[in-house]
Amino acid sequence: MYPFTLERPNSLAEARQRAASGAQPLAGGQTLLASMKLRLSAPEQLLDLGGIAELAGIRREGDAFVIGAMTRHADVAADAALQRDFPALAGLAGSIGDRQVRAMGTLGGSVANNDPAACYPSAVLGSGATVVTTQREIAADDFFTDLFSTALEPGELITAIRFPVPQRAAYEKLRQPASHFPLAGVFVAQYPGGVRVAITGAGNGVFRHAGLEAALSSRFAPESVEGVAVDYSGFGSDLHASAEYRAHLVGVLARRAVARALDAG
Ligand SMILES: Cc1cc2nc3c(=O)[nH]c(=O)nc-3n(C[C@H](O)[C@H](O)[C@H](O)COP(=O)(O)OP(=O)(O)OC[C@H]3O[C@@H](n4cnc5c(N)ncnc54)[C@H](O)[C@@H]3O)c2cc1C
């Protein structure tokens, strides 16, 4: 690794100031520390957000859950209110990586990182969530911009994410056994205004699928997925799966997600 300084503020105001002067936020370190070890990333100042109590925790606000950026995957998975009222989100968190990744990895780190195969971005986009930052609120539809890219400006920190509670939702993925990241994952959520479908793992980043959303908004049933075309021209092909196979997975996982959402009530 290169030399770097490490600061651990215990207030958001201090963190905000440090981030504005160029320090890079460190959350669970599950991606950032690995990329530093590989010399893919060489920040000179690290800003450990782990000491800021107001960044962690889960609370209900009206028809939404607000989850702090530093909330660990394991805490989202174990939250009783989420398990009862938004089990798709608790289940998604519980399916990420392995025990160590879930103990350390955070919601804010995952969403800021925007790995094209990460699970959380599909829940954020699929539930039309709002990303709350130190500067503003950003709608999920405007947040994920490209491969490992987001609408965050330099120095802007995610503080929390507000997830509207759906009538029904489910997340299905096929895990790549070595990395545990999904080869493809589909998050389906039904709201009074219609169904949202977000796909991860298949392309350059998470995206919504208009054809699946229209078919499922018209009738929320696994059969509605049949016959919906999945264009795989922008999908990834690698040693684990071809683009065509990923497109096939999207259909299979979407059907499974709808069936699971219906089972959950
Ligand atoms: C073996 C392994 C398996 C994994 N499997 C999965 C999986 O199946 N599904 C999945 O979704 N993920 C998976 N992950 C990723 C993991 O879940 C973490 O979410 C991810 O590594 C980033 O979260 P973190 O908290 O560790 O962030 P860090 O690594 O600390 O930071 C990541 C990036 O986000 C920035 N950042 C962090 N917090 C903030 C903030 N509040 N505001 C602005 N920027 C911020 C950092 O500066 C950095 O650029 C896996 C990781 C590993 C190592």
PDB file of C-alpha atoms and ligand atoms in Angstrom:
ATOM      1  CA  MET A   1       0.000   0.000   0.000  1.00  0.00           C
ATOM      2  CA  TYR A   2       0.996   3.661  -0.360  1.00  0.00           C
ATOM      3  CA  PRO A   3       1.320   5.848   2.734  1.00  0.00           C
ATOM      4  CA  PHE A   4      -1.900   7.500   3.856  1.00  0.00           C
ATOM      5  CA  THR A   5      -3.383   9.241   6.869  1.00  0.00           C
ATOM      6  CA  LEU A   6      -6.430   7.907   8.727  1.00  0.00           C
ATOM      7  CA  GLU A   7      -8.904  10.122  10.545  1.00  0.00           C
ATOM      8  CA  ARG A   8     -11.882   8.955  12.575  1.00  0.00           C
ATOM      9  CA  PRO A   9     -14.302  11.829  13.185  1.00  0.00           C
ATOM     10  CA  ASN A  10     -17.200  11.281  15.558  1.00  0.00           C
ATOM     11  CA  SER A  11     -19.546  13.863  14.093  1.00  0.00           C
ATOM     12  CA  LEU A  12     -21.078  14.196  10.651  1.00  0.00           C
ATOM     13  CA  ALA A  13     -20.205  17.901  10.575  1.00  0.00           C
ATOM     14  CA  GLU A  14     -16.517  17.072  10.971  1.00  0.00           C
ATOM     15  CA  ALA A  15     -16.671  14.264   8.406  1.00  0.00           C
ATOM     16  CA  ARG A  16     -18.345  16.570   5.940  1.00  0.00           C
ATOM     17  CA  GLN A  17     -15.589  19.138   6.359  1.00  0.00           C
ATOM     18  CA  ARG A  18     -12.833  16.543   5.939  1.00  0.00           C
ATOM     19  CA  ALA A  19     -14.491  15.006   2.887  1.00  0.00           C
ATOM     20  CA  ALA A  20     -14.836  18.452   1.322  1.00  0.00           C
ATOM     21  CA  SER A  21     -11.093  18.917   1.691  1.00  0.00           C
ATOM     22  CA  GLY A  22     -10.370  15.709  -0.204  1.00  0.00           C
ATOM     23  CA  ALA A  23     -10.323  12.844   2.309  1.00  0.00           C
ATOM     24  CA  GLN A  24     -11.811   9.612   0.933  1.00  0.00           C
ATOM     25  CA  PRO A  25     -14.565   8.005   2.996  1.00  0.00           C
ATOM     26  CA  LEU A  26     -13.868   4.537   4.384  1.00  0.00           C
ATOM     27  CA  ALA A  27     -16.969   2.555   5.342  1.00  0.00           C
ATOM     28  CA  GLY A  28     -16.725  -1.232   5.718  1.00  0.00           C
ATOM     29  CA  GLY A  29     -13.494  -1.338   3.723  1.00  0.00           C
ATOM     30  CA  GLN A  30     -14.583  -4.488   1.907  1.00  0.00           C
ATOM     31  CA  THR A  31     -13.920  -2.936  -1.486  1.00  0.00           C
ATOM     32  CA  LEU A  32     -11.749   0.083  -0.767  1.00  0.00           C
ATOM     33  CA  LEU A  33      -9.058  -1.692   1.290  1.00  0.00           C
ATOM     34  CA  ALA A  34      -8.798  -4.490  -1.268  1.00  0.00           C
ATOM     35  CA  SER A  35      -8.395  -1.967  -4.091  1.00  0.00           C
ATOM     36  CA  MET A  36      -5.701  -0.132  -2.077  1.00  0.00           C
ATOM     37  CA  LYS A  37      -3.843  -3.392  -1.509  1.00  0.00           C
ATOM     38  CA  LEU A  38      -3.968  -4.030  -5.245  1.00  0.00           C
ATOM     39  CA  ARG A  39      -2.824  -0.448  -5.874  1.00  0.00           C
ATOM     40  CA  LEU A  40      -5.900   0.269  -7.926  1.00  0.00           C
ATOM     41  CA  SER A  41      -6.664   3.078  -5.525  1.00  0.00           C
ATOM     42  CA  ALA A  42      -4.222   5.275  -3.578  1.00  0.00           C
ATOM     43  CA  PRO A  43      -6.017   7.848  -1.409  1.00  0.00           C
ATOM     44  CA  GLU A  44      -3.699  10.052   0.647  1.00  0.00           C
ATOM     45  CA  GLN A  45      -6.274  10.672   3.375  1.00  0.00           C
ATOM     46  CA  LEU A  46      -8.815   8.141   4.604  1.00  0.00           C
ATOM     47  CA  LEU A  47     -11.880   9.215   6.548  1.00  0.00           C
ATOM     48  CA  ASP A  48     -13.242   6.366   8.657  1.00  0.00           C
ATOM     49  CA  LEU A  49     -17.006   6.906   9.023  1.00  0.00           C
ATOM     50  CA  GLY A  50     -17.310   4.115  11.610  1.00  0.00           C
ATOM     51  CA  GLY A  51     -17.291   6.446  14.623  1.00  0.00           C
ATOM     52  CA  ILE A  52     -20.300   8.536  13.572  1.00  0.00           C
ATOM     53  CA  ALA A  53     -23.298   7.173  15.462  1.00  0.00           C
ATOM     54  CA  GLU A  54     -25.869   9.187  13.504  1.00  0.00           C
ATOM     55  CA  LEU A  55     -24.891   7.398  10.265  1.00  0.00           C
ATOM     56  CA  ALA A  56     -25.986   3.946  11.493  1.00  0.00           C
ATOM     57  CA  GLY A  57     -29.428   2.562  12.253  1.00  0.00           C
ATOM     58  CA  ILE A  58     -32.821   1.760  10.783  1.00  0.00           C
ATOM     59  CA  ARG A  59     -36.017   3.688  11.476  1.00  0.00           C
ATOM     60  CA  ARG A  60     -39.536   3.749  10.134  1.00  0.00           C
ATOM     61  CA  GLU A  61     -40.751   7.123   8.808  1.00  0.00           C
ATOM     62  CA  GLY A  62     -44.339   6.919   7.588  1.00  0.00           C
ATOM     63  CA  ASP A  63     -44.489   4.612   4.563  1.00  0.00           C
ATOM     64  CA  ALA A  64     -40.705   4.289   4.299  1.00  0.00           C
ATOM     65  CA  PHE A  65     -37.682   2.844   6.055  1.00  0.00           C
ATOM     66  CA  VAL A  66     -34.708   5.162   6.468  1.00  0.00           C
ATOM     67  CA  ILE A  67     -31.443   3.253   6.763  1.00  0.00           C
ATOM     68  CA  GLY A  68     -28.214   4.996   7.746  1.00  0.00           C
ATOM     69  CA  ALA A  69     -25.306   4.765   5.331  1.00  0.00           C
ATOM     70  CA  MET A  70     -23.064   3.007   7.888  1.00  0.00           C
ATOM     71  CA  THR A  71     -25.615   0.313   8.689  1.00  0.00           C
ATOM     72  CA  ARG A  72     -23.933  -3.060   8.174  1.00  0.00           C
ATOM     73  CA  HIS A  73     -25.501  -5.690   5.911  1.00  0.00           C
ATOM     74  CA  ALA A  74     -25.857  -8.049   8.908  1.00  0.00           C
ATOM     75  CA  ASP A  75     -27.876  -5.433  10.837  1.00  0.00           C
ATOM     76  CA  VAL A  76     -30.233  -4.855   7.906  1.00  0.00           C
ATOM     77  CA  ALA A  77     -30.686  -8.631   7.575  1.00  0.00           C
ATOM     78  CA  ALA A  78     -31.463  -9.024  11.293  1.00  0.00           C
ATOM     79  CA  ASP A  79     -33.847  -6.070  11.705  1.00  0.00           C
ATOM     80  CA  ALA A  80     -37.229  -7.329  12.925  1.00  0.00           C
ATOM     81  CA  ALA A  81     -39.298  -4.474  11.465  1.00  0.00           C
ATOM     82  CA  LEU A  82     -37.705  -4.901   8.049  1.00  0.00           C
ATOM     83  CA  GLN A  83     -38.158  -8.660   8.188  1.00  0.00           C
ATOM     84  CA  ARG A  84     -41.861  -8.086   8.878  1.00  0.00           C
ATOM     85  CA  ASP A  85     -42.644  -5.164   6.545  1.00  0.00           C
ATOM     86  CA  PHE A  86     -39.971  -5.295   3.839  1.00  0.00           C
ATOM     87  CA  PRO A  87     -38.604  -8.859   3.919  1.00  0.00           C
ATOM     88  CA  ALA A  88     -37.183  -8.556   0.402  1.00  0.00           C
ATOM     89  CA  LEU A  89     -34.727  -5.919   1.626  1.00  0.00           C
ATOM     90  CA  ALA A  90     -33.736  -7.785   4.790  1.00  0.00           C
ATOM     91  CA  GLY A  91     -33.347 -10.976   2.730  1.00  0.00           C
ATOM     92  CA  LEU A  92     -31.216  -9.243   0.111  1.00  0.00           C
ATOM     93  CA  ALA A  93     -28.854  -7.944   2.813  1.00  0.00           C
ATOM     94  CA  GLY A  94     -28.658 -11.430   4.328  1.00  0.00           C
ATOM     95  CA  SER A  95     -27.688 -12.907   0.956  1.00  0.00           C
ATOM     96  CA  ILE A  96     -24.685 -10.655   0.342  1.00  0.00           C
ATOM     97  CA  GLY A  97     -21.234 -12.217   0.259  1.00  0.00           C
ATOM     98  CA  ASP A  98     -20.277 -14.172   3.329  1.00  0.00           C
ATOM     99  CA  ARG A  99     -20.469 -13.630   7.098  1.00  0.00           C
ATOM    100  CA  GLN A 100     -17.415 -11.394   7.238  1.00  0.00           C
ATOM    101  CA  VAL A 101     -18.561  -9.215   4.337  1.00  0.00           C
ATOM    102  CA  ARG A 102     -21.998  -8.849   5.957  1.00  0.00           C
ATOM    103  CA  ALA A 103     -20.449  -7.979   9.330  1.00  0.00           C
ATOM    104  CA  MET A 104     -18.331  -5.168   7.844  1.00  0.00           C
ATOM    105  CA  GLY A 105     -19.924  -4.051   4.552  1.00  0.00           C
ATOM    106  CA  THR A 106     -22.334  -1.113   4.660  1.00  0.00           C
ATOM    107  CA  LEU A 107     -25.312   0.104   2.690  1.00  0.00           C
ATOM    108  CA  GLY A 108     -23.654   3.443   1.893  1.00  0.00           C
ATOM    109  CA  GLY A 109     -20.391   1.821   0.789  1.00  0.00           C
ATOM    110  CA  SER A 110     -22.164  -0.592  -1.503  1.00  0.00           C
ATOM    111  CA  VAL A 111     -24.342   2.057  -3.109  1.00  0.00           C
ATOM    112  CA  ALA A 112     -21.517   4.622  -3.462  1.00  0.00           C
ATOM    113  CA  ASN A 113     -19.302   1.957  -5.015  1.00  0.00           C
ATOM    114  CA  ASN A 114     -21.991   0.919  -7.546  1.00  0.00           C
ATOM    115  CA  ASP A 115     -20.342  -2.343  -8.533  1.00  0.00           C
ATOM    116  CA  PRO A 116     -22.230  -3.559 -11.623  1.00  0.00           C
ATOM    117  CA  ALA A 117     -22.939  -6.865  -9.858  1.00  0.00           C
ATOM    118  CA  ALA A 118     -23.808  -5.520  -6.389  1.00  0.00           C
ATOM    119  CA  CYS A 119     -27.133  -6.431  -4.818  1.00  0.00           C
ATOM    120  CA  TYR A 120     -28.115  -3.232  -2.960  1.00  0.00           C
ATOM    121  CA  PRO A 121     -28.255  -0.966  -6.038  1.00  0.00           C
ATOM    122  CA  SER A 122     -31.046  -3.175  -7.407  1.00  0.00           C
ATOM    123  CA  ALA A 123     -33.067  -2.657  -4.198  1.00  0.00           C
ATOM    124  CA  VAL A 124     -32.451   1.097  -4.281  1.00  0.00           C
ATOM    125  CA  LEU A 125     -33.500   1.403  -7.925  1.00  0.00           C
ATOM    126  CA  GLY A 126     -36.198  -1.266  -7.746  1.00  0.00           C
ATOM    127  CA  SER A 127     -37.956   0.416  -4.866  1.00  0.00           C
ATOM    128  CA  GLY A 128     -37.550   3.964  -6.168  1.00  0.00           C
ATOM    129  CA  ALA A 129     -35.589   4.905  -3.071  1.00  0.00           C
ATOM    130  CA  THR A 130     -34.060   8.294  -2.310  1.00  0.00           C
ATOM    131  CA  VAL A 131     -30.358   8.673  -1.547  1.00  0.00           C
ATOM    132  CA  VAL A 132     -29.857  11.292   1.169  1.00  0.00           C
ATOM    133  CA  THR A 133     -26.463  12.982   1.151  1.00  0.00           C
ATOM    134  CA  THR A 134     -24.670  15.728   3.025  1.00  0.00           C
ATOM    135  CA  GLN A 135     -25.799  18.085   0.252  1.00  0.00           C
ATOM    136  CA  ARG A 136     -29.159  16.979  -1.153  1.00  0.00           C
ATOM    137  CA  GLU A 137     -31.599  14.157  -1.859  1.00  0.00           C
ATOM    138  CA  ILE A 138     -31.106  12.171  -5.064  1.00  0.00           C
ATOM    139  CA  ALA A 139     -33.801   9.984  -6.620  1.00  0.00           C
ATOM    140  CA  ALA A 140     -32.627   6.445  -7.379  1.00  0.00           C
ATOM    141  CA  ASP A 141     -33.443   6.975 -11.054  1.00  0.00           C
ATOM    142  CA  ASP A 142     -30.828   9.763 -11.168  1.00  0.00           C
ATOM    143  CA  PHE A 143     -28.224   8.198  -8.885  1.00  0.00           C
ATOM    144  CA  PHE A 144     -26.589   5.283 -10.735  1.00  0.00           C
ATOM    145  CA  THR A 145     -24.893   6.804 -13.746  1.00  0.00           C
ATOM    146  CA  ASP A 146     -22.454   4.231 -15.158  1.00  0.00           C
ATOM    147  CA  LEU A 147     -19.972   1.470 -14.298  1.00  0.00           C
ATOM    148  CA  PHE A 148     -18.759   2.191 -10.724  1.00  0.00           C
ATOM    149  CA  SER A 149     -20.127   5.735 -11.162  1.00  0.00           C
ATOM    150  CA  THR A 150     -22.841   7.662  -9.371  1.00  0.00           C
ATOM    151  CA  ALA A 151     -24.252  11.174  -9.205  1.00  0.00           C
ATOM    152  CA  LEU A 152     -22.222  11.864  -6.035  1.00  0.00           C
ATOM    153  CA  GLU A 153     -19.983  14.921  -6.339  1.00  0.00           C
ATOM    154  CA  PRO A 154     -16.446  14.891  -4.899  1.00  0.00           C
ATOM    155  CA  GLY A 155     -16.687  15.334  -1.128  1.00  0.00           C
ATOM    156  CA  GLU A 156     -20.397  14.435  -0.999  1.00  0.00           C
ATOM    157  CA  LEU A 157     -21.267  11.729   1.553  1.00  0.00           C
ATOM    158  CA  ILE A 158     -24.290   9.437   1.586  1.00  0.00           C
ATOM    159  CA  THR A 159     -25.904   9.772   5.003  1.00  0.00           C
ATOM    160  CA  ALA A 160     -28.954   7.511   4.573  1.00  0.00           C
ATOM    161  CA  ILE A 161     -31.282   5.901   2.057  1.00  0.00           C
ATOM    162  CA  ARG A 162     -35.059   6.158   2.239  1.00  0.00           C
ATOM    163  CA  PHE A 163     -36.866   3.069   0.931  1.00  0.00           C
ATOM    164  CA  PRO A 164     -40.630   3.307   0.315  1.00  0.00           C
ATOM    165  CA  VAL A 165     -42.283   0.113   1.598  1.00  0.00           C
ATOM    166  CA  PRO A 166     -43.795  -1.844  -1.315  1.00  0.00           C
ATOM    167  CA  GLN A 167     -47.029  -3.839  -1.304  1.00  0.00           C
ATOM    168  CA  ARG A 168     -44.979  -6.836  -2.392  1.00  0.00           C
ATOM    169  CA  ALA A 169     -41.353  -7.334  -3.350  1.00  0.00           C
ATOM    170  CA  ALA A 170     -38.707  -9.982  -3.799  1.00  0.00           C
ATOM    171  CA  TYR A 171     -35.090 -10.298  -4.889  1.00  0.00           C
ATOM    172  CA  GLU A 172     -33.698 -13.311  -6.713  1.00  0.00           C
ATOM    173  CA  LYS A 173     -30.135 -13.861  -7.873  1.00  0.00           C
ATOM    174  CA  LEU A 174     -27.824 -16.574  -9.106  1.00  0.00           C
ATOM    175  CA  ARG A 175     -24.571 -16.435  -7.174  1.00  0.00           C
ATOM    176  CA  GLN A 176     -21.230 -16.812  -8.840  1.00  0.00           C
ATOM    177  CA  PRO A 177     -19.822 -19.385  -6.403  1.00  0.00           C
ATOM    178  CA  ALA A 178     -16.265 -18.015  -6.188  1.00  0.00           C
ATOM    179  CA  SER A 179     -16.993 -14.313  -5.613  1.00  0.00           C
ATOM    180  CA  HIS A 180     -20.540 -14.690  -4.207  1.00  0.00           C
ATOM    181  CA  PHE A 181     -21.597 -11.702  -6.323  1.00  0.00           C
ATOM    182  CA  PRO A 182     -24.633 -12.345  -8.522  1.00  0.00           C
ATOM    183  CA  LEU A 183     -24.161 -13.422 -12.132  1.00  0.00           C
ATOM    184  CA  ALA A 184     -27.521 -11.709 -12.444  1.00  0.00           C
ATOM    185  CA  GLY A 185     -30.051 -10.500  -9.897  1.00  0.00           C
ATOM    186  CA  VAL A 186     -33.596  -9.182 -10.267  1.00  0.00           C
ATOM    187  CA  PHE A 187     -35.421  -7.012  -7.725  1.00  0.00           C
ATOM    188  CA  VAL A 188     -39.190  -6.734  -8.270  1.00  0.00           C
ATOM    189  CA  ALA A 189     -41.411  -4.399  -6.241  1.00  0.00           C
ATOM    190  CA  GLN A 190     -45.113  -3.674  -6.540  1.00  0.00           C
ATOM    191  CA  TYR A 191     -46.405  -0.228  -5.523  1.00  0.00           C
ATOM    192  CA  PRO A 192     -49.851   1.330  -5.940  1.00  0.00           C
ATOM    193  CA  GLY A 193     -48.470   3.276  -8.921  1.00  0.00           C
ATOM    194  CA  GLY A 194     -47.064   0.194 -10.692  1.00  0.00           C
ATOM    195  CA  VAL A 195     -44.309  -2.396 -10.617  1.00  0.00           C
ATOM    196  CA  ARG A 196     -40.594  -1.576 -10.689  1.00  0.00           C
ATOM    197  CA  VAL A 197     -38.024  -4.108 -11.885  1.00  0.00           C
ATOM    198  CA  ALA A 198     -34.282  -3.513 -11.445  1.00  0.00           C
ATOM    199  CA  ILE A 199     -31.595  -5.818 -12.815  1.00  0.00           C
ATOM    200  CA  THR A 200     -28.041  -6.148 -11.548  1.00  0.00           C
ATOM    201  CA  GLY A 201     -25.059  -8.234 -12.643  1.00  0.00           C
ATOM    202  CA  ALA A 202     -26.043  -8.400 -16.292  1.00  0.00           C
ATOM    203  CA  GLY A 203     -24.755  -5.175 -17.806  1.00  0.00           C
ATOM    204  CA  ASN A 204     -22.530  -2.201 -17.018  1.00  0.00           C
ATOM    205  CA  GLY A 205     -24.617  -1.275 -14.016  1.00  0.00           C
ATOM    206  CA  VAL A 206     -28.010  -1.645 -12.475  1.00  0.00           C
ATOM    207  CA  PHE A 207     -30.943  -0.737 -14.728  1.00  0.00           C
ATOM    208  CA  ARG A 208     -34.736  -0.895 -14.891  1.00  0.00           C
ATOM    209  CA  HIS A 209     -36.518  -3.049 -17.454  1.00  0.00           C
ATOM    210  CA  ALA A 210     -39.454  -1.256 -19.069  1.00  0.00           C
ATOM    211  CA  GLY A 211     -40.895  -4.392 -20.732  1.00  0.00           C
ATOM    212  CA  LEU A 212     -40.995  -6.389 -17.503  1.00  0.00           C
ATOM    213  CA  GLU A 213     -42.401  -3.422 -15.586  1.00  0.00           C
ATOM    214  CA  ALA A 214     -45.232  -2.949 -18.113  1.00  0.00           C
ATOM    215  CA  ALA A 215     -46.103  -6.655 -18.198  1.00  0.00           C
ATOM    216  CA  LEU A 216     -46.070  -7.016 -14.400  1.00  0.00           C
ATOM    217  CA  SER A 217     -47.931  -3.742 -13.806  1.00  0.00           C
ATOM    218  CA  SER A 218     -50.672  -5.074 -16.031  1.00  0.00           C
ATOM    219  CA  ARG A 219     -50.771  -8.455 -14.227  1.00  0.00           C
ATOM    220  CA  PHE A 220     -48.535  -9.349 -11.299  1.00  0.00           C
ATOM    221  CA  ALA A 221     -47.992 -13.036 -12.019  1.00  0.00           C
ATOM    222  CA  PRO A 222     -44.967 -15.173 -12.985  1.00  0.00           C
ATOM    223  CA  GLU A 223     -46.589 -15.963 -16.359  1.00  0.00           C
ATOM    224  CA  SER A 224     -46.515 -12.267 -17.267  1.00  0.00           C
ATOM    225  CA  VAL A 225     -42.750 -12.565 -17.678  1.00  0.00           C
ATOM    226  CA  GLU A 226     -43.197 -15.083 -20.523  1.00  0.00           C
ATOM    227  CA  GLY A 227     -42.612 -13.513 -23.894  1.00  0.00           C
ATOM    228  CA  VAL A 228     -41.030 -10.306 -22.573  1.00  0.00           C
ATOM    229  CA  ALA A 229     -37.915  -9.728 -24.666  1.00  0.00           C
ATOM    230  CA  VAL A 230     -34.627  -9.096 -22.841  1.00  0.00           C
ATOM    231  CA  ASP A 231     -32.202  -7.308 -25.149  1.00  0.00           C
ATOM    232  CA  TYR A 232     -28.710  -8.468 -24.213  1.00  0.00           C
ATOM    233  CA  SER A 233     -26.699  -6.334 -26.625  1.00  0.00           C
ATOM    234  CA  GLY A 234     -25.212  -4.349 -23.702  1.00  0.00           C
ATOM    235  CA  PHE A 235     -24.798  -7.329 -21.363  1.00  0.00           C
ATOM    236  CA  GLY A 236     -21.448  -8.619 -20.149  1.00  0.00           C
ATOM    237  CA  SER A 237     -19.855 -11.842 -21.412  1.00  0.00           C
ATOM    238  CA  ASP A 238     -17.047 -13.421 -19.412  1.00  0.00           C
ATOM    239  CA  LEU A 239     -15.733 -16.832 -18.424  1.00  0.00           C
ATOM    240  CA  HIS A 240     -18.635 -17.260 -16.006  1.00  0.00           C
ATOM    241  CA  ALA A 241     -21.532 -16.542 -18.369  1.00  0.00           C
ATOM    242  CA  SER A 242     -22.302 -15.290 -21.848  1.00  0.00           C
ATOM    243  CA  ALA A 243     -24.518 -12.252 -22.409  1.00  0.00           C
ATOM    244  CA  GLU A 244     -27.199 -14.537 -23.839  1.00  0.00           C
ATOM    245  CA  TYR A 245     -27.124 -16.744 -20.736  1.00  0.00           C
ATOM    246  CA  ARG A 246     -27.413 -13.679 -18.491  1.00  0.00           C
ATOM    247  CA  ALA A 247     -30.462 -12.573 -20.489  1.00  0.00           C
ATOM    248  CA  HIS A 248     -31.996 -16.013 -19.985  1.00  0.00           C
ATOM    249  CA  LEU A 249     -31.266 -15.734 -16.256  1.00  0.00           C
ATOM    250  CA  VAL A 250     -33.074 -12.393 -16.076  1.00  0.00           C
ATOM    251  CA  GLY A 251     -36.298 -14.039 -17.268  1.00  0.00           C
ATOM    252  CA  VAL A 252     -35.926 -17.006 -14.916  1.00  0.00           C
ATOM    253  CA  LEU A 253     -35.082 -14.824 -11.915  1.00  0.00           C
ATOM    254  CA  ALA A 254     -37.889 -12.364 -12.658  1.00  0.00           C
ATOM    255  CA  ARG A 255     -40.419 -15.234 -12.680  1.00  0.00           C
ATOM    256  CA  ARG A 256     -39.011 -16.576  -9.419  1.00  0.00           C
ATOM    257  CA  ALA A 257     -39.049 -13.139  -7.817  1.00  0.00           C
ATOM    258  CA  VAL A 258     -42.700 -12.564  -8.691  1.00  0.00           C
ATOM    259  CA  ALA A 259     -43.649 -16.013  -7.368  1.00  0.00           C
ATOM    260  CA  ARG A 260     -41.749 -15.363  -4.150  1.00  0.00           C
ATOM    261  CA  ALA A 261     -43.301 -11.904  -3.730  1.00  0.00           C
ATOM    262  CA  LEU A 262     -46.772 -13.432  -4.111  1.00  0.00           C
ATOM    263  CA  ASP A 263     -45.940 -16.178  -1.597  1.00  0.00           C
ATOM    264  CA  ALA A 264     -44.750 -13.585   0.913  1.00  0.00           C
ATOM    265  CA  GLY A 265     -48.151 -11.896   0.641  1.00  0.00           C
TER     266      GLY A 265
HETATM  267  C1  LIG B   1     -15.788 -11.538  -0.915  1.00  0.00           C
HETATM  268  C2  LIG B   1     -16.826 -10.464  -1.166  1.00  0.00           C
HETATM  269  C3  LIG B   1     -18.084 -10.830  -1.588  1.00  0.00           C
HETATM  270  C4  LIG B   1     -19.058  -9.856  -1.819  1.00  0.00           C
HETATM  271  N1  LIG B   1     -20.281 -10.253  -2.265  1.00  0.00           N
HETATM  272  C5  LIG B   1     -21.222  -9.321  -2.504  1.00  0.00           C
HETATM  273  C6  LIG B   1     -22.521  -9.684  -2.952  1.00  0.00           C
HETATM  274  O1  LIG B   1     -22.872 -10.857  -3.103  1.00  0.00           O
HETATM  275  N2  LIG B   1     -23.407  -8.682  -3.203  1.00  0.00           N
HETATM  276  C7  LIG B   1     -23.089  -7.373  -3.001  1.00  0.00           C
HETATM  277  O2  LIG B   1     -23.943  -6.508  -3.217  1.00  0.00           O
HETATM  278  N3  LIG B   1     -21.884  -7.000  -2.554  1.00  0.00           N
HETATM  279  C8  LIG B   1     -20.949  -7.931  -2.301  1.00  0.00           C
HETATM  280  N4  LIG B   1     -19.723  -7.530  -1.844  1.00  0.00           N
HETATM  281  C9  LIG B   1     -19.475  -6.077  -1.616  1.00  0.00           C
HETATM  282  C10 LIG B   1     -19.744  -5.681  -0.153  1.00  0.00           C
HETATM  283  O3  LIG B   1     -21.043  -6.046   0.168  1.00  0.00           O
HETATM  284  C11 LIG B   1     -19.643  -4.159   0.180  1.00  0.00           C
HETATM  285  O4  LIG B   1     -20.889  -3.582   0.073  1.00  0.00           O
HETATM  286  C12 LIG B   1     -18.807  -3.381  -0.687  1.00  0.00           C
HETATM  287  O5  LIG B   1     -17.544  -3.968  -0.647  1.00  0.00           O
HETATM  288  C13 LIG B   1     -18.672  -1.866  -0.306  1.00  0.00           C
HETATM  289  O6  LIG B   1     -19.116  -1.557   0.994  1.00  0.00           O
HETATM  290  P1  LIG B   1     -18.132  -1.101   2.163  1.00  0.00           P
HETATM  291  O7  LIG B   1     -19.000  -0.624   3.254  1.00  0.00           O
HETATM  292  O8  LIG B   1     -17.157  -2.160   2.454  1.00  0.00           O
HETATM  293  O9  LIG B   1     -17.433   0.185   1.513  1.00  0.00           O
HETATM  294  P2  LIG B   1     -15.897   0.606   1.362  1.00  0.00           P
HETATM  295  O10 LIG B   1     -15.115  -0.489   0.733  1.00  0.00           O
HETATM  296  O11 LIG B   1     -15.376   1.153   2.638  1.00  0.00           O
HETATM  297  O12 LIG B   1     -16.074   1.822   0.338  1.00  0.00           O
HETATM  298  C14 LIG B   1     -16.473   1.584  -1.014  1.00  0.00           C
HETATM  299  C15 LIG B   1     -16.501   2.924  -1.756  1.00  0.00           C
HETATM  300  O13 LIG B   1     -17.589   3.729  -1.308  1.00  0.00           O
HETATM  301  C16 LIG B   1     -17.123   4.986  -0.807  1.00  0.00           C
HETATM  302  N5  LIG B   1     -17.997   5.286   0.353  1.00  0.00           N
HETATM  303  C17 LIG B   1     -18.187   4.505   1.439  1.00  0.00           C
HETATM  304  N6  LIG B   1     -19.139   5.030   2.227  1.00  0.00           N
HETATM  305  C18 LIG B   1     -19.535   6.184   1.647  1.00  0.00           C
HETATM  306  C19 LIG B   1     -20.501   7.172   1.986  1.00  0.00           C
HETATM  307  N7  LIG B   1     -21.263   7.078   3.089  1.00  0.00           N
HETATM  308  N8  LIG B   1     -20.669   8.218   1.155  1.00  0.00           N
HETATM  309  C20 LIG B   1     -19.932   8.321   0.016  1.00  0.00           C
HETATM  310  N9  LIG B   1     -19.011   7.410  -0.369  1.00  0.00           N
HETATM  311  C21 LIG B   1     -18.813   6.346   0.448  1.00  0.00           C
HETATM  312  C22 LIG B   1     -15.660   4.751  -0.443  1.00  0.00           C
HETATM  313  O14 LIG B   1     -14.903   5.957  -0.474  1.00  0.00           O
HETATM  314  C23 LIG B   1     -15.254   3.789  -1.557  1.00  0.00           C
HETATM  315  O15 LIG B   1     -15.000   4.488  -2.740  1.00  0.00           O
HETATM  316  C24 LIG B   1     -18.746  -8.483  -1.600  1.00  0.00           C
HETATM  317  C25 LIG B   1     -17.469  -8.099  -1.158  1.00  0.00           C
HETATM  318  C26 LIG B   1     -16.517  -9.079  -0.934  1.00  0.00           C
HETATM  319  C27 LIG B   1     -15.157  -8.644  -0.458  1.00  0.00           C
END
